[in-house]
Short mmCIF file of C-alpha atoms in Angstrom, two decimals:
data_model
loop_
_atom_site.label_atom_id
_atom_site.label_comp_id
_atom_site.label_asym_id
_atom_site.label_seq_id
_atom_site.Cartn_x
_atom_site.Cartn_y
_atom_site.Cartn_z
CA MET A 1124 -29.73 15.87 -0.54
CA GLU A 1125 -27.46 17.68 1.91
CA TYR A 1126 -23.98 16.38 1.78
CA GLU A 1127 -23.73 16.05 5.61
CA ARG A 1128 -26.70 13.62 5.31
CA VAL A 1129 -24.93 11.65 2.48
CA VAL A 1130 -21.77 11.37 4.70
CA GLU A 1131 -23.89 10.12 7.58
CA LEU A 1132 -25.72 7.66 5.39
CA LEU A 1133 -22.45 6.26 4.01
CA GLU A 1134 -20.54 6.22 7.41
CA SER A 1135 -23.43 4.22 8.99
CA GLU A 1136 -22.21 1.08 7.16
CA TRP A 1137 -18.74 1.46 8.75
CA SER A 1138 -20.06 1.20 12.35
CA ASP A 1139 -19.65 -2.10 14.27
CA ASP A 1140 -23.00 -3.24 12.95
CA GLY A 1141 -22.37 -2.11 9.37
CA PHE A 1142 -21.73 -4.03 6.21
CA TYR A 1143 -18.19 -2.73 5.63
CA SER A 1144 -17.18 -3.44 9.19
CA HIS A 1145 -18.33 -7.00 8.80
CA ILE A 1146 -16.59 -7.74 5.55
CA ARG A 1147 -13.29 -6.63 7.18
CA ASP A 1148 -13.85 -9.55 9.43
CA GLY A 1149 -14.66 -11.91 6.45
CA ARG A 1150 -18.36 -11.97 7.21
CA PHE A 1151 -20.39 -11.50 4.08
CA ASP A 1152 -24.17 -11.16 4.55
CA PRO A 1153 -26.20 -10.70 1.42
CA ALA A 1154 -28.94 -9.00 3.50
CA GLU A 1155 -26.48 -6.50 4.90
CA PHE A 1156 -25.00 -6.01 1.40
CA ALA A 1157 -28.47 -5.27 -0.01
CA ARG A 1158 -29.05 -2.69 2.71
CA ALA A 1159 -25.68 -1.02 1.92
CA LEU A 1160 -26.28 -1.14 -1.80
CA ASP A 1161 -29.78 0.41 -1.40
CA LYS A 1162 -28.12 3.39 0.44
CA ILE A 1163 -25.84 3.92 -2.51
CA LYS A 1164 -28.66 3.61 -4.95
CA SER A 1165 -30.74 6.23 -3.19
CA LEU A 1166 -27.98 8.71 -3.96
CA SER A 1167 -27.90 10.93 -7.07
CA PHE A 1168 -25.89 14.04 -7.89
CA ASP A 1169 -26.22 16.57 -10.67
CA GLU A 1170 -23.80 16.07 -13.49
CA ASP A 1171 -21.82 19.19 -12.75
CA ALA A 1172 -22.04 18.93 -8.92
CA ALA A 1173 -18.82 19.61 -6.94
CA LEU A 1174 -18.87 16.96 -4.32
CA PRO A 1175 -17.17 17.32 -0.99
CA ARG A 1176 -13.88 15.38 -0.61
CA ARG A 1177 -15.39 13.20 2.12
CA VAL A 1178 -18.29 12.07 0.02
CA VAL A 1179 -16.01 11.13 -2.79
CA SER A 1180 -13.62 9.31 -0.42
CA LEU A 1181 -16.39 7.24 1.12
CA LEU A 1182 -17.77 6.26 -2.32
CA TRP A 1183 -14.63 5.49 -4.40
CA TYR A 1184 -13.10 3.34 -1.61
CA LEU A 1185 -16.05 0.86 -1.38
CA PRO A 1186 -15.30 -1.36 -4.44
CA LEU A 1187 -11.59 -1.35 -3.49
CA LEU A 1188 -12.33 -2.47 0.05
CA MET A 1189 -14.65 -5.12 -1.18
CA GLN A 1190 -12.00 -6.49 -3.61
CA TRP A 1191 -9.40 -6.52 -0.88
CA GLN A 1192 -11.64 -8.48 1.49
CA ARG A 1193 -12.35 -11.27 -1.03
CA GLU A 1194 -9.91 -13.73 0.46
CA ARG A 1195 -11.19 -13.13 4.01
CA VAL A 1196 -14.70 -13.79 2.95
CA ARG A 1197 -13.49 -16.99 1.24
CA ASP A 1198 -11.38 -18.07 4.17
CA ALA A 1199 -14.49 -17.48 6.52
CA GLY A 1200 -16.55 -19.92 4.30
CA GLY A 1201 -18.52 -17.11 2.60
CA ASP A 1202 -20.28 -17.61 -0.71
CA THR A 1203 -17.49 -16.22 -3.06
CA ALA A 1204 -19.79 -16.31 -6.15
CA ALA A 1205 -22.40 -14.17 -4.38
CA TYR A 1206 -19.64 -11.91 -3.10
CA GLY A 1207 -18.18 -11.45 -6.46
CA LYS A 1208 -21.58 -10.43 -7.85
CA ALA A 1209 -22.03 -8.03 -4.92
CA ILE A 1210 -18.57 -6.41 -5.89
CA ASP A 1211 -19.75 -5.97 -9.41
CA LEU A 1212 -23.10 -4.37 -8.30
CA MET A 1213 -21.34 -2.01 -6.01
CA THR A 1214 -18.76 -1.05 -8.58
CA ASN A 1215 -21.54 -0.42 -11.13
CA GLU A 1216 -23.38 1.97 -8.62
CA ILE A 1217 -20.22 3.89 -7.78
CA GLU A 1218 -19.59 4.28 -11.58
CA ARG A 1219 -23.19 5.56 -11.96
CA LEU A 1220 -22.55 8.12 -9.25
CA LEU A 1221 -19.05 9.24 -10.00
CA GLY A 1222 -18.59 8.28 -13.68
CA VAL A 1223 -15.63 6.59 -15.24
CA PRO A 1224 -12.42 8.09 -16.62
#
């Protein structure tokens, strides 16, 4: 997969209609999360691939952002149990792609 396409795919969820934009407002929609997660699941990189900085920044930041928005989702009346599971699922996918220390 071309890295420009990967960046485009990841950035699409930061748009006004994207999952990450919505959780910044405290709006957690499980269907939107599933769409964003499916995009991450569609990615794979060779073990020794040298990933562009932009790709790495877009990926590693996702679980952090989701953690930081936990209170906003709660305060907006979101399903905190489902949101917690979503954070775990996203973290697992990022670990699959980037590895762990």
